[in-house]
Short mmCIF file of C-alpha atoms and ligand atoms in Angstrom, two decimals:
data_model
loop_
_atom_site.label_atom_id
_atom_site.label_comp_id
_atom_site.label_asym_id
_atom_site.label_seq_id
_atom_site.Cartn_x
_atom_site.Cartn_y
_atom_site.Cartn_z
CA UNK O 984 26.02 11.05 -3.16
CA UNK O 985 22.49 10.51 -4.74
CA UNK O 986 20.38 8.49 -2.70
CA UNK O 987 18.67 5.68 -4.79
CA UNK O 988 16.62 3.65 -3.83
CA UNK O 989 14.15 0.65 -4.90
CA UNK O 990 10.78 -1.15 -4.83
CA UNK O 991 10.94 -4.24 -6.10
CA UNK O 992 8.09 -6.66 -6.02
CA UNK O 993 7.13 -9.58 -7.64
CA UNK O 994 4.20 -9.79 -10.45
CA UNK O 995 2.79 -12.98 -8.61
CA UNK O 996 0.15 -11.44 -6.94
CA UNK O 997 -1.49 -7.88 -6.54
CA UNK O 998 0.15 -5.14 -4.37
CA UNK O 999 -1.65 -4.96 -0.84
CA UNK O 1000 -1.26 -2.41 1.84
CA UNK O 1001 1.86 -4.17 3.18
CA UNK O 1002 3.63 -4.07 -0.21
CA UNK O 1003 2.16 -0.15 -0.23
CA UNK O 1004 3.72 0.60 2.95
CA UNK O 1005 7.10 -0.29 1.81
CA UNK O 1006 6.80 1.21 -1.94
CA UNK O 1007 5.81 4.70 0.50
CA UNK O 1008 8.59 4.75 2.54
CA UNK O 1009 11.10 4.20 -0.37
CA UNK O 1010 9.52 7.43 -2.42
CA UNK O 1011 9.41 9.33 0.77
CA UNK O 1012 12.63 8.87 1.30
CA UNK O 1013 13.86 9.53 -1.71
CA UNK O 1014 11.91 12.44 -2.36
CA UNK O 1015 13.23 14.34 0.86
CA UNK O 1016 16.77 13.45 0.00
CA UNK O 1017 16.28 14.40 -3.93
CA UNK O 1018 17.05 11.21 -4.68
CA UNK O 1019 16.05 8.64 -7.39
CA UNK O 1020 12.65 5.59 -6.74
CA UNK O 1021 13.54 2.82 -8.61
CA UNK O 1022 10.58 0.16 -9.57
CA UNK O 1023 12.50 -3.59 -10.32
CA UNK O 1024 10.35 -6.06 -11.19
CA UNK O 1025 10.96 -8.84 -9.37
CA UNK O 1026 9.87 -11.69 -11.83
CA UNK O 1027 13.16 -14.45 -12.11
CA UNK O 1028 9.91 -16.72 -11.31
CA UNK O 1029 8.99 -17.36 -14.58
CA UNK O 1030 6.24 -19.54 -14.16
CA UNK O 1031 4.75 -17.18 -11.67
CA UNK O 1032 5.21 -14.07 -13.12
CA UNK O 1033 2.44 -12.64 -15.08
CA UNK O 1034 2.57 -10.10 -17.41
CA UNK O 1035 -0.94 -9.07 -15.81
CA UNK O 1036 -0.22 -8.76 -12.33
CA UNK O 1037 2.74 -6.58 -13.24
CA UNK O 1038 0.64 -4.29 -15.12
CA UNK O 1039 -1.68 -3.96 -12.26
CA UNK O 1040 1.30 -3.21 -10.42
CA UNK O 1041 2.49 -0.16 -12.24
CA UNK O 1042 -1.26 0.77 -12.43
CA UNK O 1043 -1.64 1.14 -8.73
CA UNK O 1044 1.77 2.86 -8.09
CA UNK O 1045 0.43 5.65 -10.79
CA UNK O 1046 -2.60 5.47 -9.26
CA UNK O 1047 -1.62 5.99 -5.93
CA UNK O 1048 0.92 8.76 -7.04
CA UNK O 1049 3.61 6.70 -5.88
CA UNK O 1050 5.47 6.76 -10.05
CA UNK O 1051 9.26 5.83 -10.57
CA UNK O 1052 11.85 7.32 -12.18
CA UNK O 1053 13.24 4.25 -13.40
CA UNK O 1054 12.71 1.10 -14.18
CA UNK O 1055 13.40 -2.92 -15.26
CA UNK O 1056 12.63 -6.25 -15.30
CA UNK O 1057 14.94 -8.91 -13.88
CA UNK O 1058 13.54 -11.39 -16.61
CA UNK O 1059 16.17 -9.23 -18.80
CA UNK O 1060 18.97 -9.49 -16.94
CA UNK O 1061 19.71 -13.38 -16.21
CA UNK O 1062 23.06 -13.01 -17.71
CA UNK O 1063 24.54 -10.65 -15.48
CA UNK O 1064 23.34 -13.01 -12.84
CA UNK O 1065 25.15 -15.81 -14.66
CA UNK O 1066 27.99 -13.86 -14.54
CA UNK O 1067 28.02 -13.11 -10.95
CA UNK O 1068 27.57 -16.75 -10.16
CA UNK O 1069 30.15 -18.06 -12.21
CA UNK O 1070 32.66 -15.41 -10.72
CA UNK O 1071 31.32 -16.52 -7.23
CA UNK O 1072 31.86 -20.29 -8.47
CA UNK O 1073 35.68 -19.28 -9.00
CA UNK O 1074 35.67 -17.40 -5.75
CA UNK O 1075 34.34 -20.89 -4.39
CA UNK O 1076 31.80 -18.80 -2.32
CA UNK O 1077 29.29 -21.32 -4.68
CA UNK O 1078 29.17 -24.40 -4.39
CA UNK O 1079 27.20 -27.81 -5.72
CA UNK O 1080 25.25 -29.98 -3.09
CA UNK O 1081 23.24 -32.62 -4.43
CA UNK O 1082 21.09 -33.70 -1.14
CA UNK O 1083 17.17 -33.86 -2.05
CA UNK O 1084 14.38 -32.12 -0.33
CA UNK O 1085 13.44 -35.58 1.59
CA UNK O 1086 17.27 -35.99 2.38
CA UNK O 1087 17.69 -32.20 3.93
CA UNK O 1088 14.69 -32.80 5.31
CA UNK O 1089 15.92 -36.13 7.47
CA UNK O 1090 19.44 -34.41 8.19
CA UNK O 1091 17.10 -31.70 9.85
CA UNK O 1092 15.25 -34.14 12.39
CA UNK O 1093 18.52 -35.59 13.04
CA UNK O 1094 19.63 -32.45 14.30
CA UNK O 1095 16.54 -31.56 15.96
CA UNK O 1096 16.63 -34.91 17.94
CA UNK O 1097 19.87 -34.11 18.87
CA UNK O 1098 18.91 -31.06 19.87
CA UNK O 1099 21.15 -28.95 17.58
CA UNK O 1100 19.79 -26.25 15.47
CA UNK O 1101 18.87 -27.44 11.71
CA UNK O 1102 21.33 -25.63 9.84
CA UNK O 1103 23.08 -27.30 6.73
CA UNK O 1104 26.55 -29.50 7.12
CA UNK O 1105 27.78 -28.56 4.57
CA UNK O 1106 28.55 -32.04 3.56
CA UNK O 1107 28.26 -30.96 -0.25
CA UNK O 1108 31.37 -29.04 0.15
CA UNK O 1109 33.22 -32.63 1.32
CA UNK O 1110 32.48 -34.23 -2.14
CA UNK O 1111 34.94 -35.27 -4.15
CA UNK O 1112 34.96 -35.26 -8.18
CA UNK O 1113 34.30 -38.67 -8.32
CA UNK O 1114 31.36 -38.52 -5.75
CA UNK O 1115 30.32 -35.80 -7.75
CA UNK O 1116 30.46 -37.59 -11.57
CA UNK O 1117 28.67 -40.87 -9.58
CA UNK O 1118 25.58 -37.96 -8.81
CA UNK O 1119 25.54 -36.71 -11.82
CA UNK O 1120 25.78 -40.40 -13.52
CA UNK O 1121 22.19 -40.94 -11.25
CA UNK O 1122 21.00 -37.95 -13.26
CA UNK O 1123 21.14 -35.98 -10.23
CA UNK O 1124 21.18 -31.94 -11.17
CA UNK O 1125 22.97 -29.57 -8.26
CA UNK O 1126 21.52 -26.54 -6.58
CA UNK O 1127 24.24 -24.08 -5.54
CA UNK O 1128 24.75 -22.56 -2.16
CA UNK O 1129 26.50 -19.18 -1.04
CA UNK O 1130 29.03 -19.97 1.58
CA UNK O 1131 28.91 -17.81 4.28
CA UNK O 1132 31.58 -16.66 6.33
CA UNK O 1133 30.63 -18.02 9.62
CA UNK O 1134 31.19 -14.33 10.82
CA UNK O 1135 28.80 -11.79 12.57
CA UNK O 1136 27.46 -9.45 9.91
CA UNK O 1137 26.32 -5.82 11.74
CA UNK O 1138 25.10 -3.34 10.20
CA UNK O 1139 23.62 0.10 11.74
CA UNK O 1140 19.96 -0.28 10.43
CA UNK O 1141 18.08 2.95 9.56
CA UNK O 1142 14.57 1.70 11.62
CA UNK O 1143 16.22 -0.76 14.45
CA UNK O 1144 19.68 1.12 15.10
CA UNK O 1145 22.63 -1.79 15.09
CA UNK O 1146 21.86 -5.19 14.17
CA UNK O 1147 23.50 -8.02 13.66
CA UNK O 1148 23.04 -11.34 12.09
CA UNK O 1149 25.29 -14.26 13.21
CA UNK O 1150 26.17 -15.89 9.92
CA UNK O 1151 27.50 -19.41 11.67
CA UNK O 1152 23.73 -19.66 12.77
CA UNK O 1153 22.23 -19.79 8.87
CA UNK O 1154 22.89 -22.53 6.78
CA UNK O 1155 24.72 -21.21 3.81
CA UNK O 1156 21.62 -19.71 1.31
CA UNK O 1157 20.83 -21.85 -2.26
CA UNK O 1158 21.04 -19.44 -4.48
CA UNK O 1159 20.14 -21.31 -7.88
CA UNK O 1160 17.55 -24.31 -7.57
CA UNK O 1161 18.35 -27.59 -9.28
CA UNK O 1162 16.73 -26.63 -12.27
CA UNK O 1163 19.11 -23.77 -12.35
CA UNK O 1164 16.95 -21.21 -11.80
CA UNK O 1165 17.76 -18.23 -9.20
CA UNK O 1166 15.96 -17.70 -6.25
CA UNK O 1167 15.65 -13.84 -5.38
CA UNK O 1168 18.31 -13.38 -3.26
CA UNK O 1169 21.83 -13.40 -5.65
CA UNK O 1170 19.71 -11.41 -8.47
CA UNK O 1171 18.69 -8.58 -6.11
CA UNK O 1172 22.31 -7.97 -5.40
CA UNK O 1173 23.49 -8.07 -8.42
CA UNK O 1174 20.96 -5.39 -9.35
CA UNK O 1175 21.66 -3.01 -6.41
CA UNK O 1176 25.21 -3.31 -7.23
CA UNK O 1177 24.75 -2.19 -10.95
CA UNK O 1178 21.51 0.22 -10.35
CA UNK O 1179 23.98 2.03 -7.99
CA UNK O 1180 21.39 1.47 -5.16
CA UNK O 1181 22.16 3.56 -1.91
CA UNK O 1182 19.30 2.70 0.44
CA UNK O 1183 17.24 -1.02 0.61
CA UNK O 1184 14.22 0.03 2.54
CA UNK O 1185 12.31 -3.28 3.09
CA UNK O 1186 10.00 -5.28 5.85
CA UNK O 1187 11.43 -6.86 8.43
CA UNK O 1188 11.23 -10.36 6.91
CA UNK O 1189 14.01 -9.78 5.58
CA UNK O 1190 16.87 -9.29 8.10
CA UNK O 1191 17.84 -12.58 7.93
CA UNK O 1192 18.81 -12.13 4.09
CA UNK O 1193 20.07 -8.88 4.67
CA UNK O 1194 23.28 -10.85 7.27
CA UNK O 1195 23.76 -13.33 3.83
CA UNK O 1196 23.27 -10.54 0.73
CA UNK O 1197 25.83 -8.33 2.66
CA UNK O 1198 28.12 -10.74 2.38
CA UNK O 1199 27.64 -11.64 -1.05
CA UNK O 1200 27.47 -8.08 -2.08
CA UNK O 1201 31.22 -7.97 0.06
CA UNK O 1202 32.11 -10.60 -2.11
CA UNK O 1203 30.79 -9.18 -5.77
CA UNK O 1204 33.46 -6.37 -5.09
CA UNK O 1205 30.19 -3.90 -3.86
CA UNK O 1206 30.29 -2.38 -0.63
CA UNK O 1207 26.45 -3.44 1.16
CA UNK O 1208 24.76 -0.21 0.84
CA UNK O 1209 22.50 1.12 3.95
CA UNK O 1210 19.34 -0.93 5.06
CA UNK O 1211 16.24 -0.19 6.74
CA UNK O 1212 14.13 -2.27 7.75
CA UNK O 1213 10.39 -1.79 8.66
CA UNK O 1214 8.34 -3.58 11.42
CA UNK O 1215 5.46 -5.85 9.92
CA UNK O 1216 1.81 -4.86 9.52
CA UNK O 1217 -0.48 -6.63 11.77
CA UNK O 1218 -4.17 -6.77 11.56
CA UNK O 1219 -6.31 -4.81 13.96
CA UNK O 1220 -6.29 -7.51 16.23
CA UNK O 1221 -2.68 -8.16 16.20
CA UNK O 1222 -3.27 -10.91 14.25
CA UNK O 1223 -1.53 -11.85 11.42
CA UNK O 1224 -2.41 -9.70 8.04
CA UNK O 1225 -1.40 -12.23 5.48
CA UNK O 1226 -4.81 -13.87 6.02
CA UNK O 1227 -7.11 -10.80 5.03
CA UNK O 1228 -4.98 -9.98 2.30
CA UNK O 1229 -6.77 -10.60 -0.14
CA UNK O 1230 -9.06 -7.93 0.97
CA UNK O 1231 -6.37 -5.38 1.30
CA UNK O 1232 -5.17 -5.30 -2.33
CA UNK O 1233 -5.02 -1.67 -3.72
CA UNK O 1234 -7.01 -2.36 -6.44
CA UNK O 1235 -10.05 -3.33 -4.21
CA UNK O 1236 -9.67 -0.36 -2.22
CA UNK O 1237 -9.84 1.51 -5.18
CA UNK O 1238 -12.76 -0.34 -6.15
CA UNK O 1239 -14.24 0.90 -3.31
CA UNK O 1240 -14.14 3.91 -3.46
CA UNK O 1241 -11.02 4.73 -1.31
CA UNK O 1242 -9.13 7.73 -2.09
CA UNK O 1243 -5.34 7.34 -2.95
CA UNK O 1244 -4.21 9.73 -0.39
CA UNK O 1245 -5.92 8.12 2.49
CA UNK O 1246 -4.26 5.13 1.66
CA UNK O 1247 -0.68 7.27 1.80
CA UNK O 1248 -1.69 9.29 4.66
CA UNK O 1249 -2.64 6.50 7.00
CA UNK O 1250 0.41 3.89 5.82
CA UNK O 1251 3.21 6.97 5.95
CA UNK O 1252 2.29 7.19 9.61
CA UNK O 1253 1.26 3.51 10.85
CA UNK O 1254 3.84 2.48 13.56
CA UNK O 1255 5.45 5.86 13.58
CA UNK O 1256 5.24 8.08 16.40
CA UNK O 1257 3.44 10.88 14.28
CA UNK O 1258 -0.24 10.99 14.72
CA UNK O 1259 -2.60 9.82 11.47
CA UNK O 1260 -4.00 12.93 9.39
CA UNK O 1261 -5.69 12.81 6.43
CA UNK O 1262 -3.59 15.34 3.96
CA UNK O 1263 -4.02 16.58 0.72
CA UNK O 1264 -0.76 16.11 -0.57
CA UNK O 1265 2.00 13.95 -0.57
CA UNK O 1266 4.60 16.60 -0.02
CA UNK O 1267 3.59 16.80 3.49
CA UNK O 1268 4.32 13.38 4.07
CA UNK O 1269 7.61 13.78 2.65
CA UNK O 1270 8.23 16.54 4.92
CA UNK O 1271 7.12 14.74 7.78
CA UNK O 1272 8.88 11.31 7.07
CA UNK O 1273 12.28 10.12 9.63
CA UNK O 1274 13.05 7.23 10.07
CA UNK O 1275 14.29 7.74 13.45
CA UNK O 1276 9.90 7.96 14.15
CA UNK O 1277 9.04 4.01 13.17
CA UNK O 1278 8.44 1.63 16.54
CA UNK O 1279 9.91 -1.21 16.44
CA UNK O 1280 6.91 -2.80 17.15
CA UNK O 1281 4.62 -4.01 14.32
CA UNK O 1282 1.86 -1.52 13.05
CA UNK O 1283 -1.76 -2.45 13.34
CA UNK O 1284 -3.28 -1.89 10.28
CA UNK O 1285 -7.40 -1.03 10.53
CA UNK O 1286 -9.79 -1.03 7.93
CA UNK O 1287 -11.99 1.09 10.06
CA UNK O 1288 -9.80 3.42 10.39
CA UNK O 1289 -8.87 3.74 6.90
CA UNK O 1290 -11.99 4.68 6.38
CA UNK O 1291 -11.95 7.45 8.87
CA UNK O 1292 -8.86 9.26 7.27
CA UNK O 1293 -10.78 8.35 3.66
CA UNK O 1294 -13.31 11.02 4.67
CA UNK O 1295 -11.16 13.24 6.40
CA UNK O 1296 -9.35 13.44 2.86
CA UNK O 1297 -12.55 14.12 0.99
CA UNK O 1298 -13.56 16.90 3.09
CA UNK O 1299 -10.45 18.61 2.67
CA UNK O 1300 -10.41 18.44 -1.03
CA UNK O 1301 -10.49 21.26 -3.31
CA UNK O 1302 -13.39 21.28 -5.78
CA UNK O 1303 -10.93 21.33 -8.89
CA UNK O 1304 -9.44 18.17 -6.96
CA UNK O 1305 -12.92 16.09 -7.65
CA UNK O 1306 -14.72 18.25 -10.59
CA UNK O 1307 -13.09 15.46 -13.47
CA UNK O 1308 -14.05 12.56 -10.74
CA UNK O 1309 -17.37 13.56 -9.78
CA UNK O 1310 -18.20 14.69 -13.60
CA UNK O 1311 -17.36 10.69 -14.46
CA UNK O 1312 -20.30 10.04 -11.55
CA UNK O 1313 -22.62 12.02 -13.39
CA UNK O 1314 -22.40 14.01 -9.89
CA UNK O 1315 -20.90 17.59 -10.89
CA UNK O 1316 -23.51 20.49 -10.05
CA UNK O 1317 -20.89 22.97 -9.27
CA UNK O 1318 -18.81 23.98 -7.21
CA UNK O 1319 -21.14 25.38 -4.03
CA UNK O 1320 -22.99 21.71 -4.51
CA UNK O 1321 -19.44 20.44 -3.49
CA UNK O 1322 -19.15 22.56 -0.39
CA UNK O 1323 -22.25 21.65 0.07
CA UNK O 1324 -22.07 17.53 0.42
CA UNK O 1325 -18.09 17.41 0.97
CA UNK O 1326 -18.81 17.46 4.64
CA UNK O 1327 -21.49 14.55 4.58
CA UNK O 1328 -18.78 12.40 2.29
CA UNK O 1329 -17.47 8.82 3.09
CA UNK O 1330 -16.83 8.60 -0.16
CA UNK O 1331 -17.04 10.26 -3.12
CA UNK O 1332 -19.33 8.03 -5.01
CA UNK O 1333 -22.05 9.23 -2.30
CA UNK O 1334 -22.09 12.02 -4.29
CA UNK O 1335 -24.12 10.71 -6.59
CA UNK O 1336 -26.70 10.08 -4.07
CA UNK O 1337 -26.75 14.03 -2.71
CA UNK O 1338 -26.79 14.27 -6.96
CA UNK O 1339 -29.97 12.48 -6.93
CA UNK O 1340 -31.26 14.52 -3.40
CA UNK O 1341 -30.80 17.96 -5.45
CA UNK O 1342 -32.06 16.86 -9.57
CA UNK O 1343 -34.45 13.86 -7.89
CA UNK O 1344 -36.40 12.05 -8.04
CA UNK O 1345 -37.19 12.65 -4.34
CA UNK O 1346 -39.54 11.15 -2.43
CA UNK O 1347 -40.84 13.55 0.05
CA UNK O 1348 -41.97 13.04 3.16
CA UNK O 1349 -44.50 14.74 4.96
CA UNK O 1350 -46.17 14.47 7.98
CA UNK O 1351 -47.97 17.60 8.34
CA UNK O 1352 -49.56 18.73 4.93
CA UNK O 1353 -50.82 22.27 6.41
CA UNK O 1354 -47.41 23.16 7.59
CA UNK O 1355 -46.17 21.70 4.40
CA UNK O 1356 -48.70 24.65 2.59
CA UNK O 1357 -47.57 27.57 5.02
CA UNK O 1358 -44.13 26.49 4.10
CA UNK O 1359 -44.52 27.03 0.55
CA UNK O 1360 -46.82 30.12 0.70
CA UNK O 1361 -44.13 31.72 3.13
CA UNK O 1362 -40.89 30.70 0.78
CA UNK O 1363 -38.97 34.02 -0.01
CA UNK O 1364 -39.28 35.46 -3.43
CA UNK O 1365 -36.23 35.15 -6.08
CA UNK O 1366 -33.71 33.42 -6.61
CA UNK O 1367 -32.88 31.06 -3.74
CA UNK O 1368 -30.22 31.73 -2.29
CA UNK O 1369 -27.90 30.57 0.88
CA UNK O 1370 -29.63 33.01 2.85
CA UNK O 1371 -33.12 32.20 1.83
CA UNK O 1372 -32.89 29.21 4.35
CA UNK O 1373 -32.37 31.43 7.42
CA UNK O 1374 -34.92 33.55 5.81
CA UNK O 1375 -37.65 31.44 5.48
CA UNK O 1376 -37.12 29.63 8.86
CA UNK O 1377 -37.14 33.04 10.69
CA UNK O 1378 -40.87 34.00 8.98
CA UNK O 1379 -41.97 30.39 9.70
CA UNK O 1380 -41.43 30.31 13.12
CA UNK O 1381 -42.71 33.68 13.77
CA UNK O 1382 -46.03 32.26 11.62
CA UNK O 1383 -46.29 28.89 13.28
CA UNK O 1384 -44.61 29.33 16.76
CA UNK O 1385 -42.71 26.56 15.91
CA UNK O 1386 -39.23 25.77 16.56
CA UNK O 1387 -36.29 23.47 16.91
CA UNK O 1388 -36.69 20.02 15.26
CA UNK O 1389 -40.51 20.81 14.54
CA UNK O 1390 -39.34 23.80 12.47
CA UNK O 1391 -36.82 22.67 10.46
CA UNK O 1392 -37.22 18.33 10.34
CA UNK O 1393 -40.58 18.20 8.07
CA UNK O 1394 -38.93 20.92 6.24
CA UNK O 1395 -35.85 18.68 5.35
CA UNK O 1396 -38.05 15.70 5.10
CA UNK O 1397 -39.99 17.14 2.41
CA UNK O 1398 -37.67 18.52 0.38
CA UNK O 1399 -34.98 15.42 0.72
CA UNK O 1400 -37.09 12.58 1.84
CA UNK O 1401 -34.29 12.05 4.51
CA UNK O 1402 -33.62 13.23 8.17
CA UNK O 1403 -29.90 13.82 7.55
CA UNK O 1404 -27.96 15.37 4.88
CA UNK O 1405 -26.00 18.41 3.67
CA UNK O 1406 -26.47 21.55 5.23
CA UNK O 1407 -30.25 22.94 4.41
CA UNK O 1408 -28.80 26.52 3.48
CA UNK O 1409 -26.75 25.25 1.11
CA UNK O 1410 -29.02 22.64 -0.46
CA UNK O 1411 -31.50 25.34 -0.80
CA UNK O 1412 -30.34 27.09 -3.97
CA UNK O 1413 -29.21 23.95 -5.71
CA UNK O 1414 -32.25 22.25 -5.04
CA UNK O 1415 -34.35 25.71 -6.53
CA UNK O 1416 -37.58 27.60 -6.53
CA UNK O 1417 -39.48 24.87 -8.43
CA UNK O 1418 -38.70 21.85 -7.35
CA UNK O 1419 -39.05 23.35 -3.69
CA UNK O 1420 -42.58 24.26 -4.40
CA UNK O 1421 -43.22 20.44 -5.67
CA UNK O 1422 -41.52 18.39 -3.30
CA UNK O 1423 -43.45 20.86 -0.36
CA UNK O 1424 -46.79 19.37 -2.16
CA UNK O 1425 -45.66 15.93 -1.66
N1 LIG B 1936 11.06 -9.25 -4.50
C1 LIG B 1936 11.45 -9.21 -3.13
C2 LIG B 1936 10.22 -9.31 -2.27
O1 LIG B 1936 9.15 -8.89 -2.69
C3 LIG B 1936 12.20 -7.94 -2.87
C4 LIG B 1936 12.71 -7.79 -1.50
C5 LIG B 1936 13.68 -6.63 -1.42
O2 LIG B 1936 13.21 -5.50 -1.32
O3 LIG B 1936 14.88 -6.87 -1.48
O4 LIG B 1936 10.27 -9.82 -1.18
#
């Protein structure tokens, strides 16, 4: 069978690291299986849904590299979730309960005073017609809740091995508000059932769900397909990463400066047991990925060292990797001035300031204007070239008895203005014969 399997987020917000994390691990595994990614938009919230933040979604998965092979909105499909709720209505697996948010709300200190967990009493399902006509008469509207079996739900879990969720201890999920709109949890089934979906790949937040959407796919005729679900990201600290999140969204790492495949390489491998590597290509996360390697424990997530594996990705990328990127900078002299910087790269808008180091303006500095003359009397003749540097050094220090930092530091300083930078040999030849001579004269 075809593995498919599905992101599906909601166009309320903009995608962070967490939601990244999950999106990952669904392509991953679908890719090593040859199986289909599936991108639902989650957006039954109509008021919250935006047309822009679901844009920006599908920007950042294409961005990333992350792209699906199909998609749709659930704002298109409300009546096949009609239809699945009335056939659970006739099942009477969904039923009216009229209780308000202050009422539920007092039945749950009741039960908390008596020390009983706060799960619902299903006192809705007691009501008779008339009780019900004599709510409705108030101009009271129902919300509808799934009634769940009472049972143990287990299911062998992909990331935690078996689990089970002890359906007596939930009160029985609403699954359409009073205003009779759906809450995520009836619609996602339905659309697993009918995208054919073999895998739910998801945070851990939702195992809870998972116990009650099993049993309402049992009941929709569906067999529950297989579930795995991730441990949570955590700040550096531990903390909670909810807070910072707004920090975190894709788009502002882009913004940055970040590169898409540090973002992949470091969230493929948080809270697995492989170690994090900055690669070049998602195929060698794919051939990496097993679940059987995610903790159980939640994942720290670091900015800091995001930006490690950000550079460690820049200095392993090919030149015909950045040439479109770094011509868009105004930063493309050529492929030896990439060798030449990609080791001093964070990221790769500092290109533009080793750009500025080789066309200048520069302002040079020099501390010793005689040694800045026998310099530039004793530069080879030609065309510069990566072994001029070694060149020239080797004459000056046999002129000047110099050597060490007092050879080659004014020598830099001069021609960059800076104490640290790209390898001189290589700067050299970009840099070139004339503006050599100038910057040397201060
Ligand atoms: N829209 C849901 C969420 O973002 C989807 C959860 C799921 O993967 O089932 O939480």
């Amino acid at each position: 069978m075809t593995t498919k399997v599905r992101f599906a987020p909601s166009p309320t917000g903009k995608l962070h690291v967490g939601n990244i994390r999950t999106a990952l691990t669904n392509v991953l595994h679908a890719r090593q299986t040859g199986g289909i990614f599936l991108l639902r938009i989650d957006d039954t919230d109509l008021e919250r849904s935006t047309k822009a933040f679901e844009d920006g979604i599908r920007a950042d998965l294409q961005w990333l590299g992350l792209g699906w092979d199909e998609s749709f909105n659930q704002s298109d499909r409300f009546d096949k979730y009609d239809a699945a709720a009335a056939r659970l209505k006739e099942m009477g697996l969904l039923y009216p309960a009229y209780e308000t948010g202050d009422e539920l709300d007092r039945k749950r200190k009741i039960q908390r005073a008596q020390g009983k967990p706060p799960v619902y009493d299903r006192a809705a399902l007691d009501l008779t017609e008339a009780q019900k006509a004599a709510y409705e008469a108030e101009g009271r509207k129902p919300h509808w809740r799934f009634k769940l079996s009472g049972n143990p739900v287990t299911w062998t879990d992909l990331v935690r091995g078996e689990t089970t969720i002890d359906t007596a201890s939930l009160s029985d999920p609403i699954l359409i508000r009073e205003d009779g709109s759906y809450l995520y949890t009836l619609p996602s089934v339905v659309d697993d059932i009918d995208a054919g979906i073999t895998t739910i790949i998801r945070g851990e937040d939702h195992v809870t769900n998972s116990g009650a959407q099993i049993e309402i796919f049992e009941a929709l005729g569906g067999k529950a397909p297989e579930f795995g679900h991730k441990a949570l990201l955590v700040g550096a600290d531990g903390g909670k990463l909810s807070k910072r999140l707004g920090t975190l969204a894709i788009s502002d790492l882009r913004e940055e400066g970040i590169e898409p495949l540090a973002i992949l390489s470091l969230l493929a491998k948080l809270g697995t047991s492989d170690p994090i590597e900055p690669v070049t290509d998602l195929q060698q996360l794919v051939d990496s990925f097993s679940f059987g390697k995610f903790s159980r424990a939640p994942a720290r997530f670091d900015p800091a060292e995001l930006q490690r594996v950000n550079a460690g990705v820049l200095h392993q990328l090919d030149y015909a990797a950045v040439k479109d990127r770094l011509a868009a900078l105004g930063a493309d002299d050529g492929e030896a001035f990439w060798h030449a910087i990609q080791p001093n790269l964070e990221k790769l808008t500092d290109a533009t300031d080793w750009h500025r180091l080789i066309a200048g303006p520069v302002d040079p500095v020099i501390e010793d204007a005689d040694y800045a003359k026998q310099a530039a009397a004793h530069l080879p003749q030609g065309e510069l070239t990566s072994a001029s540097w070694g060149e020239w050094t080797a004459t000056l220090k046999a002129e000047t008895g110099r050597k060490g930092k007092d050879l080659f530091l004014p020598l830099r300083l001069a021609l960059t203005g800076q104490r640290h930078g790209p390898d001189m040999s290589e700067l050299l030849p970009l840099i070139g014969r004339e503006r050599v001579l100038r910057r040397l004269q201060g």
